[in-house]
PDB file of C-alpha atoms in Angstrom:
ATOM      1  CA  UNK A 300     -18.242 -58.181   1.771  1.00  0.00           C
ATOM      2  CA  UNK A 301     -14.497 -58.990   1.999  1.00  0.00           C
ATOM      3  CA  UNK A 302     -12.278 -56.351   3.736  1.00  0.00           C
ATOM      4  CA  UNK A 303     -10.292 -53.587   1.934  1.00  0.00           C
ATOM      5  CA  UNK A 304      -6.708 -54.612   1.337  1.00  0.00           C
ATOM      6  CA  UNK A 305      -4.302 -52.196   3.058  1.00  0.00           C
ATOM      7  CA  UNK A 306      -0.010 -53.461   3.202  1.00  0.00           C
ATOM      8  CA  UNK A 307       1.007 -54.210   6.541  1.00  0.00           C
ATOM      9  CA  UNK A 308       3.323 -51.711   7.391  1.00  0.00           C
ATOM     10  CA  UNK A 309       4.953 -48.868   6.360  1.00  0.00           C
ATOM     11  CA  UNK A 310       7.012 -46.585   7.725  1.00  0.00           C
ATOM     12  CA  UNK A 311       9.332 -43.209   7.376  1.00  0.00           C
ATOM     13  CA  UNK A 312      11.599 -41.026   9.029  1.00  0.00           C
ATOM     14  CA  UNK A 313      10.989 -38.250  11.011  1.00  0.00           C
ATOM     15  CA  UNK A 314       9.919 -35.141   8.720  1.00  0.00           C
ATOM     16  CA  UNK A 315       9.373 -37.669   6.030  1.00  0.00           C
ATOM     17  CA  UNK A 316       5.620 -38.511   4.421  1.00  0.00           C
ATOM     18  CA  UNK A 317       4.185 -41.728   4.081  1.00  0.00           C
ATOM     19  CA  UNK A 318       1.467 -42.865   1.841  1.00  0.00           C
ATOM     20  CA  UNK A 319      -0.882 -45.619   2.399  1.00  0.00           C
ATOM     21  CA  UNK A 320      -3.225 -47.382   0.280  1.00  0.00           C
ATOM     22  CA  UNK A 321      -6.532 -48.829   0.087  1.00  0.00           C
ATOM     23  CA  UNK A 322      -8.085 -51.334  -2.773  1.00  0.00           C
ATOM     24  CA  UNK A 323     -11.477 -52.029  -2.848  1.00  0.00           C
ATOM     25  CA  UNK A 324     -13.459 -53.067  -6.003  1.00  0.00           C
ATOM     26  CA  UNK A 325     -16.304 -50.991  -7.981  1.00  0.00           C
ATOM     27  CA  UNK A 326     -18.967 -51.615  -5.158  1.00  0.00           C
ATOM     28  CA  UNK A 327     -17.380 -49.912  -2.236  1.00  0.00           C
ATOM     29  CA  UNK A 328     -14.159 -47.443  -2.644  1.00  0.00           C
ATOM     30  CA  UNK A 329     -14.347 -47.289  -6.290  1.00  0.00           C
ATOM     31  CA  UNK A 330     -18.344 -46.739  -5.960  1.00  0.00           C
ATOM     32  CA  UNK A 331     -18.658 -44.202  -3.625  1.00  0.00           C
ATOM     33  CA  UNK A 332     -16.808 -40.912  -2.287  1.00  0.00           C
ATOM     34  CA  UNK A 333     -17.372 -42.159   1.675  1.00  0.00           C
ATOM     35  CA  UNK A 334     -13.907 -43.338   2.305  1.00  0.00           C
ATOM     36  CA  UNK A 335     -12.599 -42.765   5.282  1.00  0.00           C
ATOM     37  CA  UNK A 336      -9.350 -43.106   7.288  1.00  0.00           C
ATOM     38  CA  UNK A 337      -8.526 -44.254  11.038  1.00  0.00           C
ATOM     39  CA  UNK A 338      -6.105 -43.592  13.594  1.00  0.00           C
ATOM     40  CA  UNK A 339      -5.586 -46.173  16.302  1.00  0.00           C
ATOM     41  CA  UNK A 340      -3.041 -46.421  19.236  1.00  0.00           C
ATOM     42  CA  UNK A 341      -2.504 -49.277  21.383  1.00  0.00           C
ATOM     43  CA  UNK A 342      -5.277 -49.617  23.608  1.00  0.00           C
ATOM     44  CA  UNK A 343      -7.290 -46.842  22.438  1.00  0.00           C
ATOM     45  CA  UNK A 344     -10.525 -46.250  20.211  1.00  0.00           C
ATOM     46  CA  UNK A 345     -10.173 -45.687  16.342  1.00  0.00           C
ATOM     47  CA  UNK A 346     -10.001 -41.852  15.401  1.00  0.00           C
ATOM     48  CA  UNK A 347     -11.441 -40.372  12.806  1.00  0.00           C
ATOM     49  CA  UNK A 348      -8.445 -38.424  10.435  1.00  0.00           C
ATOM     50  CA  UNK A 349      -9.916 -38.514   7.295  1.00  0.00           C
ATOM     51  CA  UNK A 350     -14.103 -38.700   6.013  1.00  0.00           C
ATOM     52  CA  UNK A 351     -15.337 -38.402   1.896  1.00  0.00           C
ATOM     53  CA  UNK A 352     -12.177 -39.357   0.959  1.00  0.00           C
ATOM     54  CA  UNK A 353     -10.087 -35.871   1.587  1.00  0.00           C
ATOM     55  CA  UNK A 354     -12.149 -33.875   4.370  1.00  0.00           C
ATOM     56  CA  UNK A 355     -10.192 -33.561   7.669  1.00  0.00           C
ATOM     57  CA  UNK A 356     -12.436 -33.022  10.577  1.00  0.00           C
ATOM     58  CA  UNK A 357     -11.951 -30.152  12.696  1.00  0.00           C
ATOM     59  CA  UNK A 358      -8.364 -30.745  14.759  1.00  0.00           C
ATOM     60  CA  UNK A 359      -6.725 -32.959  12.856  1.00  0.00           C
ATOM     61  CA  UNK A 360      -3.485 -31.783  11.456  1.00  0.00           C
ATOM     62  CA  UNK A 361      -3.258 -30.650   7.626  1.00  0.00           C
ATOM     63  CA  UNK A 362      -0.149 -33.096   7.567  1.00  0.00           C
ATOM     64  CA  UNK A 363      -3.329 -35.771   6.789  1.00  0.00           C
ATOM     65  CA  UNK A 364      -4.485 -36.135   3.339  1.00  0.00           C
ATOM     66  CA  UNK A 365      -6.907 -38.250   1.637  1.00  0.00           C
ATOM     67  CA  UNK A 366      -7.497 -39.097  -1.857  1.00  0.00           C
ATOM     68  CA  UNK A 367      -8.681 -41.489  -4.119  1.00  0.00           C
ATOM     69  CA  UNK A 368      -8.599 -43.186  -7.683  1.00  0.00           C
ATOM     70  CA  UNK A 369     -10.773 -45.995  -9.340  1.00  0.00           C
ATOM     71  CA  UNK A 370     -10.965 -48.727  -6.740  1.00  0.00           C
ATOM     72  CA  UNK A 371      -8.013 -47.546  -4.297  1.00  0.00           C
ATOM     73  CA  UNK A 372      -8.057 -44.820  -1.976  1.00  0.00           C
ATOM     74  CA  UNK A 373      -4.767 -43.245   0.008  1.00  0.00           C
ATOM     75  CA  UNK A 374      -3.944 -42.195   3.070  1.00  0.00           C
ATOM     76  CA  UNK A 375      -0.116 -39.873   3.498  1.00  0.00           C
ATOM     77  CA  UNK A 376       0.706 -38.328   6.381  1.00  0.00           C
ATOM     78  CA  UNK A 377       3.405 -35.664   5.561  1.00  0.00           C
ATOM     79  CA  UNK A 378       5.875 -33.877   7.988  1.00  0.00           C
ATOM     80  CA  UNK A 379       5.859 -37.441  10.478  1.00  0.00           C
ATOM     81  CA  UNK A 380       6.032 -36.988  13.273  1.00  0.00           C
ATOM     82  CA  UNK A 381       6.859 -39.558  16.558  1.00  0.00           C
ATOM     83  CA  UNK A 382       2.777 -39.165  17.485  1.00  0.00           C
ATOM     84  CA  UNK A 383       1.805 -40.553  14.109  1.00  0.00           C
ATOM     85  CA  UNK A 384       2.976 -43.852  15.176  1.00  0.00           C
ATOM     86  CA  UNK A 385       0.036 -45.853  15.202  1.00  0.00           C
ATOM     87  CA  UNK A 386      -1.948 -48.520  13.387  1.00  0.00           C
ATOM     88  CA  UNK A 387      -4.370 -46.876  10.359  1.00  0.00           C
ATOM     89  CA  UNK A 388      -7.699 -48.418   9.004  1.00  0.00           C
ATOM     90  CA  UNK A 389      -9.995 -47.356   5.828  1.00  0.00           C
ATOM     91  CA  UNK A 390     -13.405 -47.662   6.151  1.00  0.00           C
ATOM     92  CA  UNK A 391     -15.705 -47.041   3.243  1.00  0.00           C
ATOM     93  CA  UNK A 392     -19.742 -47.027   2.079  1.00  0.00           C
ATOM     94  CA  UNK A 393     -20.054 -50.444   0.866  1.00  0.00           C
ATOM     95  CA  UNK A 394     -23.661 -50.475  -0.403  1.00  0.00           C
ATOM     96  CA  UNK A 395     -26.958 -51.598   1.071  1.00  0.00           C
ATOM     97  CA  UNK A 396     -26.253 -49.637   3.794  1.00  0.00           C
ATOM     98  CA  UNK A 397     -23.315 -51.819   4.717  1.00  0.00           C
ATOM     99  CA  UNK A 398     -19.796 -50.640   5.456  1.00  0.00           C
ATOM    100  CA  UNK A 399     -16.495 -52.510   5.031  1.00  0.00           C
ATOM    101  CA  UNK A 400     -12.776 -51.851   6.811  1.00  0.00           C
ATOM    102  CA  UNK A 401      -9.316 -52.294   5.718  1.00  0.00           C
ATOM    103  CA  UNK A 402      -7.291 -55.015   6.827  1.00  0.00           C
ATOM    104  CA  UNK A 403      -4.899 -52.056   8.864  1.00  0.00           C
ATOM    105  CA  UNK A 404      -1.139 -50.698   8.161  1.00  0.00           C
ATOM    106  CA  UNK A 405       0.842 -50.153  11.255  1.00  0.00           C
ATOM    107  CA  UNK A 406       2.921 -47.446  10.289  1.00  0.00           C
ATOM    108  CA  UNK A 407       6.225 -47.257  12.091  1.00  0.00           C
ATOM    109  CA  UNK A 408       8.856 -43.593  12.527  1.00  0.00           C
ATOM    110  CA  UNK A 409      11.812 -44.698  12.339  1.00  0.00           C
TER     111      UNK A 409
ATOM    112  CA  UNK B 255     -19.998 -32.899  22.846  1.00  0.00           C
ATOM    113  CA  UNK B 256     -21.746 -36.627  22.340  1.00  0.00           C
ATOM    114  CA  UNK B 257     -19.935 -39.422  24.150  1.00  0.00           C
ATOM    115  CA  UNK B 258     -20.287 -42.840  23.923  1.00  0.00           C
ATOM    116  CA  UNK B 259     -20.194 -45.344  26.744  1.00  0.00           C
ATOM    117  CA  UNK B 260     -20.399 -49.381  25.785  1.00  0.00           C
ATOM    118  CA  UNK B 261     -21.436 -51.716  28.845  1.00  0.00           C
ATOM    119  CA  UNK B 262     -21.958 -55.072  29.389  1.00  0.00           C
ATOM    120  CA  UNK B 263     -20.815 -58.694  31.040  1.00  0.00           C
ATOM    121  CA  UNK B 264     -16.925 -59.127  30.146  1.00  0.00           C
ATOM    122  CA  UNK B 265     -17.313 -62.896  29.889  1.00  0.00           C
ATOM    123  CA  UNK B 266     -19.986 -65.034  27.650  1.00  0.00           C
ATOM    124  CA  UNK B 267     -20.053 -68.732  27.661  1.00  0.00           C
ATOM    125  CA  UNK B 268     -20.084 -70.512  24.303  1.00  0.00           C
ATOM    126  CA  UNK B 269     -23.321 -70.834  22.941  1.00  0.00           C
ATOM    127  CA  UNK B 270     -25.118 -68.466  24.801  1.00  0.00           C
ATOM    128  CA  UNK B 271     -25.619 -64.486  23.753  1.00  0.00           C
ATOM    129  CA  UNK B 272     -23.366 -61.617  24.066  1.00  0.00           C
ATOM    130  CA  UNK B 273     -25.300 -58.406  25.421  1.00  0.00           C
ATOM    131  CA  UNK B 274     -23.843 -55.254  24.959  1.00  0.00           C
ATOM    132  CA  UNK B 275     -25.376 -51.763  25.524  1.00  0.00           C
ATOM    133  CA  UNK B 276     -24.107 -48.330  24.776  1.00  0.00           C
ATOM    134  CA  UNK B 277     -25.084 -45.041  26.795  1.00  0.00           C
ATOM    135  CA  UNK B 278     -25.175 -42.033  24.838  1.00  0.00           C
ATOM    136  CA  UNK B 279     -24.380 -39.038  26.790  1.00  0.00           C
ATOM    137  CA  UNK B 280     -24.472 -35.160  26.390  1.00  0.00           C
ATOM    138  CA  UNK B 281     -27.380 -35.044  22.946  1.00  0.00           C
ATOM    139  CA  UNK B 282     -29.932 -37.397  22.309  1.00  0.00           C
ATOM    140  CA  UNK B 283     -30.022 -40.382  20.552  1.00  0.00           C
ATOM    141  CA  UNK B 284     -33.441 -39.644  18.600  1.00  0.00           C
ATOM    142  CA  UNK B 285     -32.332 -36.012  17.531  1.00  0.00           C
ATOM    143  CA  UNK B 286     -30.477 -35.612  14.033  1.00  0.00           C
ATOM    144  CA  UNK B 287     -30.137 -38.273  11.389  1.00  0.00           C
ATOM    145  CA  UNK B 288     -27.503 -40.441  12.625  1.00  0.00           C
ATOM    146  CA  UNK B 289     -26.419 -44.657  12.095  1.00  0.00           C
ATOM    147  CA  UNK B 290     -25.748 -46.235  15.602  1.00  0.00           C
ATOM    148  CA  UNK B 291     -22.933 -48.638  15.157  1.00  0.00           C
ATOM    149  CA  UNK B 292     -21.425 -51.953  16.819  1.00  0.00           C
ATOM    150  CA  UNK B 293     -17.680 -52.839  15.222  1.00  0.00           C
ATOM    151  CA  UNK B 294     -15.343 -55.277  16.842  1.00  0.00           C
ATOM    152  CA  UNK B 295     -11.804 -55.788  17.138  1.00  0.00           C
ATOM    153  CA  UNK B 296      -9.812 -59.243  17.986  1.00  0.00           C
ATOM    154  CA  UNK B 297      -6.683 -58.912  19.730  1.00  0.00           C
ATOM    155  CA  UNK B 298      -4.111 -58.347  17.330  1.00  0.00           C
ATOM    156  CA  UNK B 299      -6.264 -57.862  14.191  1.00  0.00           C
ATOM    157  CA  UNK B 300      -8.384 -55.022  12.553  1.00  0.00           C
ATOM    158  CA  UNK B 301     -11.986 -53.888  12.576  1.00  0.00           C
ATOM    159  CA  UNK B 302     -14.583 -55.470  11.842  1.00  0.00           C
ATOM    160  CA  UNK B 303     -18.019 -53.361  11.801  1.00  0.00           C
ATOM    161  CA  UNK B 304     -21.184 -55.788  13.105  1.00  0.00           C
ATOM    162  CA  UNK B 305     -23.996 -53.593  11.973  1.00  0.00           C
ATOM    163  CA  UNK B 306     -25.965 -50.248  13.027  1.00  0.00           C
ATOM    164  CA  UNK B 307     -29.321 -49.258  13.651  1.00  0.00           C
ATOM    165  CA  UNK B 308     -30.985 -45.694  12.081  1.00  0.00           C
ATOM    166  CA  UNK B 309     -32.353 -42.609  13.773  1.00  0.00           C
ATOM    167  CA  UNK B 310     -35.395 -44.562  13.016  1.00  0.00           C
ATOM    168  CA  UNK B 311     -34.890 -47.656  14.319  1.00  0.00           C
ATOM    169  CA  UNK B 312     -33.961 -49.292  10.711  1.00  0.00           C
ATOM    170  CA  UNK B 313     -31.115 -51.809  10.788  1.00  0.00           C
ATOM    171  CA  UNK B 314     -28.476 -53.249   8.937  1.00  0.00           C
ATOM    172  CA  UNK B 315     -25.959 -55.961   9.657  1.00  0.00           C
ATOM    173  CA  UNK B 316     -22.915 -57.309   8.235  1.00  0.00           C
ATOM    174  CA  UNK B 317     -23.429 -60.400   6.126  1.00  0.00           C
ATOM    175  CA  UNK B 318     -21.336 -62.310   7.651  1.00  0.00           C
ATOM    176  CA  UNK B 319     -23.198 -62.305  11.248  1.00  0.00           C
ATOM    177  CA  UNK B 320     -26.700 -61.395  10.189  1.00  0.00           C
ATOM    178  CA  UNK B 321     -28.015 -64.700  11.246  1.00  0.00           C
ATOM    179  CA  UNK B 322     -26.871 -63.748  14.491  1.00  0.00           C
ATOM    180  CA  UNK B 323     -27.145 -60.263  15.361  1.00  0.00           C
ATOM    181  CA  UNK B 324     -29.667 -57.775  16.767  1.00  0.00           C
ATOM    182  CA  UNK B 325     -29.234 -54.582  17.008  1.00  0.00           C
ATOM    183  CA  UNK B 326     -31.615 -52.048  18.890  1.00  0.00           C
ATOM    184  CA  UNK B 327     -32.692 -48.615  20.359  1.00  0.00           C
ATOM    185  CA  UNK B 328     -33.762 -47.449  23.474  1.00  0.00           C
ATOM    186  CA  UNK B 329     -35.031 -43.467  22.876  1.00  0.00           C
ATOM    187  CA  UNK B 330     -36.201 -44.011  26.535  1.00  0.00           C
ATOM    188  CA  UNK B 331     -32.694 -44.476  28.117  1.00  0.00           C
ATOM    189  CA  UNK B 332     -30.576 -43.035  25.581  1.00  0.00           C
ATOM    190  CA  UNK B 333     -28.820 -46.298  24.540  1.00  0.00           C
ATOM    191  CA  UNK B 334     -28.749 -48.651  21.497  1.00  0.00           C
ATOM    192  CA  UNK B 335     -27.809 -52.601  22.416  1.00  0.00           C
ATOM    193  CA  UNK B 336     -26.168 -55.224  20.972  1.00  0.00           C
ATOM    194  CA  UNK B 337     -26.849 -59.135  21.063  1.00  0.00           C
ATOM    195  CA  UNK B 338     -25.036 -61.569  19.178  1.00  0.00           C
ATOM    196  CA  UNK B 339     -26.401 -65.203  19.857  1.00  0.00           C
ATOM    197  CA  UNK B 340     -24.862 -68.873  19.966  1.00  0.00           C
ATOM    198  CA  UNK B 341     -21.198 -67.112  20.568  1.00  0.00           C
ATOM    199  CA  UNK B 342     -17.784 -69.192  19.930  1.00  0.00           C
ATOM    200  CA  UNK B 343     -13.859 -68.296  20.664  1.00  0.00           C
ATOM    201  CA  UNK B 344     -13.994 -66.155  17.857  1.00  0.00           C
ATOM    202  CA  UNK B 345     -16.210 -63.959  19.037  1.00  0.00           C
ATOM    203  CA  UNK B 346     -14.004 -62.713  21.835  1.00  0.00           C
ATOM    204  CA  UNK B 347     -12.876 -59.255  20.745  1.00  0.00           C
ATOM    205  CA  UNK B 348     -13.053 -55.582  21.791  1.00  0.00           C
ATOM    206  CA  UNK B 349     -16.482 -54.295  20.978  1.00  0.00           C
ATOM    207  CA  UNK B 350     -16.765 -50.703  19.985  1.00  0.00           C
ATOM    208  CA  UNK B 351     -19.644 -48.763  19.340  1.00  0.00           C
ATOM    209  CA  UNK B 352     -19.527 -45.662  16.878  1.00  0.00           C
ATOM    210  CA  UNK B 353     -21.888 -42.903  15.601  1.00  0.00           C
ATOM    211  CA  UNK B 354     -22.166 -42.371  11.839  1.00  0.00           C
ATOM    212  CA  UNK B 355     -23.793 -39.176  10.386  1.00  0.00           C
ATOM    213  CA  UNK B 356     -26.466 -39.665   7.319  1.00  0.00           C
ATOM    214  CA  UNK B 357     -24.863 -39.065   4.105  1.00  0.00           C
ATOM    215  CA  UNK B 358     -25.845 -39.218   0.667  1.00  0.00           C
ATOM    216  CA  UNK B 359     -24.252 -41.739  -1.698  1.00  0.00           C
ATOM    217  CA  UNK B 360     -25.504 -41.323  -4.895  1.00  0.00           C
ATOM    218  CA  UNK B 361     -28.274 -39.501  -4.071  1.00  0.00           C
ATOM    219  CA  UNK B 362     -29.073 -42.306  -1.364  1.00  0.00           C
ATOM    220  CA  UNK B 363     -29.548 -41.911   1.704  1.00  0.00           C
ATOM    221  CA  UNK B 364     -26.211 -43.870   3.286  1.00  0.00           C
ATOM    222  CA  UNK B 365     -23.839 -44.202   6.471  1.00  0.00           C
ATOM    223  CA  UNK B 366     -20.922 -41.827   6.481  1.00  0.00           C
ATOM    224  CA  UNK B 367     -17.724 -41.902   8.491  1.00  0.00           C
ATOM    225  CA  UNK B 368     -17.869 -43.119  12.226  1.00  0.00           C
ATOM    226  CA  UNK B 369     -16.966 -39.392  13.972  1.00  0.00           C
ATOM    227  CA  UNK B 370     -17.847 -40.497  17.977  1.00  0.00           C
ATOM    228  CA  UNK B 371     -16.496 -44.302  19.298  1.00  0.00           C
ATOM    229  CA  UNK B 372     -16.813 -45.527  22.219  1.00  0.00           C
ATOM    230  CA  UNK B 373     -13.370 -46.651  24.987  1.00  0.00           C
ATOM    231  CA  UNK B 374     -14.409 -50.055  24.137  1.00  0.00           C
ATOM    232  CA  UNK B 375     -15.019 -53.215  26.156  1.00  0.00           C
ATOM    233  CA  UNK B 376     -13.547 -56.503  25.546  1.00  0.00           C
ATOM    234  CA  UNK B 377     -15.775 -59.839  25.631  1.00  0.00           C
ATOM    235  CA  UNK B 378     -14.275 -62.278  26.326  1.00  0.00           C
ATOM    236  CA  UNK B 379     -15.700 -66.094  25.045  1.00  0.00           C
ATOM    237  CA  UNK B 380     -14.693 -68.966  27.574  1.00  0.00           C
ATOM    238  CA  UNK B 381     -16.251 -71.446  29.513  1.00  0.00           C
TER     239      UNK B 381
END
């Protein structure tokens, strides 16, 4: 399966939001509601921000919304903050008991 | 809280196999419906997930590496381990491993998110 296409970057000011997308075809995002969204700083594990497309597991800010329509799914983080400078990855149910990633946005407060 | 540990040698020379094993700590690997997961990340670039093995010792692997991955569990010790044969350059990468709870997709039984990772370890490929 080829990897979900996420931009490279994005980025917004302090207080600002930031929306990030995800496009996938009809077999994985569009498919399925099991989208989910990663935090990553440098040299530390992937986090887990976002799971079924908009459920935020316990801790993680309400600043972190997910959503989704037809084959892309999105990612914004509202009220940025200096912390929420980090690289982001989707992840999603792919079929066959197979999962797929995005390709990452590093998302930069400027 | 469940925590994830991954182990293994931090250097594999081409062609040979790539041994990884992850220690889960504080539940037990057997209890609950869960997807035990290898992903991998080069240096620089994103994630790439490798394959997982069921609660029940079911497996599934990427397409991509299938011909050369096995993935397994060890209710005994608490661990699930990773081998990925004939290994090249670009197979040097971090190597994470990641719990996934049992969803339903469909009405299918199916991997959800990846909620507990491991720190990591990288593997390095070099002779």
């Amino acid at each position: 399966q080829s990897a979900l296409t996420q931009p490279p970057s994005a980025s917004g000011s302090p207080g600002q939001s930031v929306t990030i997308s995800c496009t996938g075809t009809s077999s994985d995002v569009g498919g399925y509601n099991y989208v989910s969204w990663y935090q990553q700083h440098p040299g530390k594990a992937p986090k887990l921000m976002i799971y079924e497309v908009s459920k935020r597991p316990s801790g993680v800010p309400d600043r972190f919304s997910g959503s989704k329509s037809g084959n892309t799914a999105s990612l914004t983080v509202s009220g940025l903050q200096a912390e929420d400078e980090a690289d982001y990855y989707c992840s999603s149910y792919a079929g066959s008991n197979n999962n797929v990633f995005g390709t990452g946005t590093k998302v930069t407060v400027l | 809280q469940v925590q994830l540990q991954e182990s293994g040698p931090g250097l594999v020379k081409p062609s040979q196999t790539l041994s990884l094993t992850c220690i889960v700590s504080g539940g037990s690997i057997s209890s609950g419906s869960f997807y035990w997961s290898w992903i991998r990340q080069p240096a620089g670039k994103g994630l790439e997930w490798i394959g997982h093995v069921y609660t029940s010792g079911s497996t599934n692997y990427n397409a991509s590496l299938k011909s050369r991955v096995t993935i397994s569990v060890d209710t005994s010790k608490n661990q699930f381990s990773l081998k990925l044969s004939s290994v090249t350059a670009a197979d040097t990468a971090v190597y994470y491993c990641a719990r996934s709870y049992r969803g339903y997709c469909n009405s299918i039984s199916c991997p959800g998110a990846f909620d507990i990772w491991g720190h990591g370890t990288m593997v390095t490929v070099s002779s």
